[in-house]
Amino acid sequence: MMSDLPWYNRGLFSSLNLRQKTLLTIALTGLLLLIIFISGMMIDANLPTDFAMKMKPPSFEHIFGTDWMGRDMFIRTLKGLSLSIMIGLAASIISSIIATILAFVASFNKFCDELVSWLIDLFASIPHILLIMMISIGLGKGAFGVIMAVAFSHWVNLTRVLRAEVLQINTSEYVALSKKFGKSKLWIAKEHILPLVLSQIFVGTLLVFPHAIMHESSVTFLGFGLSPHEPAIGIILSESMTYLAMGAWWLAFFPGLALLIVVLLFDIIGENLKRLFDPSQANN
């Protein structure tokens, strides 16, 4: 009977096939993230203070409570999430560009392949947080330092995937035929290889996104990322540690929960895009 079905299998949703459900999930999740990002970007970083309302617990007036300066924690959290999304987006794109370039360089010859493999093993052997802290400090911290630090520490996994894919495509018959016709490696890369790996690059970028956001917040929380005046989630969580002993649990709980939700939303989009582009899981 219809009433015995789970709620997500009832009504209009139950009439959709797997591909349509996947597209709908991606669209709704992406819309929610876009709303969060745009709302946060429209908020002024210099939030008004009201010391008469400081350290107020969650209420209908301030659903996330207020901090030690009377600032609304919901607004601060929303602003911090938009900043994390912006940094994560920039870091993910740069990381994907690095991974794509290295994957194509590895296909040139055996020496280049061994060099790229050595770089992969080298960076994979260094803990992410340690590498991010070293690069961020070397570049003077701040938004630029964090973006570059996260980008240069998150290209390894995507490079492995793209390298294997490129090497497999290079052994195909149409690539061998193009070589016989005298086509250059650059032409083969542009006409044959790049169109076939674009989906992996796109999905890989989105899957790097949640890791980039989490590591940005972690390194900022430890004091090696964004400067203290930035309205970042890592800064909010770091500052809240001072007041947790006073019972102000909401200062850390709600920003941390919001960050986790945003990370999960990006992960949902990445996984659904991966399912969408995977022919073995297609269901027309």
CSV table of N, CA and C in Angstrom, one decimal, residues 102-103 105-107 109-125 155-156 159-160 163-164 167:
chain,number,residue,atom,x,y,z
A,102,LEU,N,49.6,18.0,-13.9
A,102,LEU,CA,50.5,16.9,-13.5
A,102,LEU,C,50.1,15.6,-14.2
A,103,ALA,N,48.8,15.4,-14.3
A,103,ALA,CA,48.3,14.1,-15.0
A,103,ALA,C,48.7,14.1,-16.4
A,105,VAL,N,51.2,15.9,-17.7
A,105,VAL,CA,52.7,15.8,-17.8
A,105,VAL,C,53.1,14.4,-17.6
A,106,ALA,N,52.5,13.6,-16.8
A,106,ALA,CA,52.8,12.2,-16.6
A,106,ALA,C,52.7,11.4,-17.8
A,107,SER,N,51.9,11.8,-18.7
A,107,SER,CA,51.6,11.0,-20.0
A,107,SER,C,52.6,11.3,-21.1
A,109,ASN,N,56.2,11.0,-21.1
A,109,ASN,CA,57.1,9.9,-21.2
A,109,ASN,C,57.3,9.2,-19.9
A,110,LYS,N,58.2,8.2,-19.9
A,110,LYS,CA,58.4,7.5,-18.6
A,110,LYS,C,59.0,8.3,-17.6
A,111,PHE,N,60.0,9.2,-17.9
A,111,PHE,CA,60.6,10.0,-16.9
A,111,PHE,C,59.6,11.0,-16.2
A,112,CYS,N,58.8,11.6,-17.0
A,112,CYS,CA,57.8,12.5,-16.5
A,112,CYS,C,56.8,11.7,-15.6
A,113,ASP,N,56.4,10.5,-16.0
A,113,ASP,CA,55.5,9.7,-15.2
A,113,ASP,C,56.2,9.4,-13.8
A,114,GLU,N,57.4,9.0,-13.8
A,114,GLU,CA,58.1,8.7,-12.6
A,114,GLU,C,58.3,9.9,-11.7
A,115,LEU,N,58.5,11.1,-12.3
A,115,LEU,CA,58.6,12.3,-11.6
A,115,LEU,C,57.3,12.7,-10.9
A,116,VAL,N,56.2,12.6,-11.6
A,116,VAL,CA,54.9,12.9,-11.0
A,116,VAL,C,54.5,11.9,-9.9
A,117,SER,N,54.9,10.6,-10.2
A,117,SER,CA,54.6,9.6,-9.1
A,117,SER,C,55.4,9.9,-7.9
A,118,TRP,N,56.7,10.3,-8.0
A,118,TRP,CA,57.5,10.7,-6.9
A,118,TRP,C,56.9,11.9,-6.1
A,119,LEU,N,56.4,12.9,-6.9
A,119,LEU,CA,55.7,14.0,-6.2
A,119,LEU,C,54.5,13.6,-5.5
A,120,ILE,N,53.7,12.7,-6.0
A,120,ILE,CA,52.5,12.2,-5.4
A,120,ILE,C,52.9,11.5,-4.1
A,121,ASP,N,53.9,10.7,-4.1
A,121,ASP,CA,54.3,9.9,-2.9
A,121,ASP,C,54.8,10.9,-1.9
A,122,LEU,N,55.6,11.9,-2.3
A,122,LEU,CA,56.2,12.9,-1.4
A,122,LEU,C,55.1,13.7,-0.7
A,123,PHE,N,54.1,14.2,-1.4
A,123,PHE,CA,53.1,15.1,-0.8
A,123,PHE,C,52.1,14.2,0.0
A,124,ALA,N,51.9,13.0,-0.4
A,124,ALA,CA,51.0,12.1,0.3
A,124,ALA,C,51.6,11.6,1.7
A,125,SER,N,52.9,11.7,1.8
A,125,SER,CA,53.5,11.2,3.0
A,125,SER,C,53.5,12.3,4.1
A,155,TRP,N,45.8,18.2,-4.1
A,155,TRP,CA,45.8,17.7,-5.5
A,155,TRP,C,46.2,16.3,-5.6
A,156,VAL,N,46.6,15.6,-4.6
A,156,VAL,CA,47.2,14.3,-4.7
A,156,VAL,C,46.3,13.2,-5.2
A,159,THR,N,45.0,13.8,-8.7
A,159,THR,CA,46.1,13.5,-9.7
A,159,THR,C,46.2,12.0,-9.9
A,160,ARG,N,46.1,11.2,-8.9
A,160,ARG,CA,46.2,9.7,-9.0
A,160,ARG,C,45.1,9.2,-10.0
A,163,ARG,N,45.7,10.6,-13.6
A,163,ARG,CA,46.9,10.0,-14.2
A,163,ARG,C,46.6,8.6,-14.7
A,164,ALA,N,45.9,7.8,-13.9
A,164,ALA,CA,45.5,6.5,-14.4
A,164,ALA,C,44.5,6.6,-15.6
A,167,LEU,N,46.6,7.7,-18.7
A,167,LEU,CA,47.4,6.6,-19.2
A,167,LEU,C,46.6,5.5,-19.9
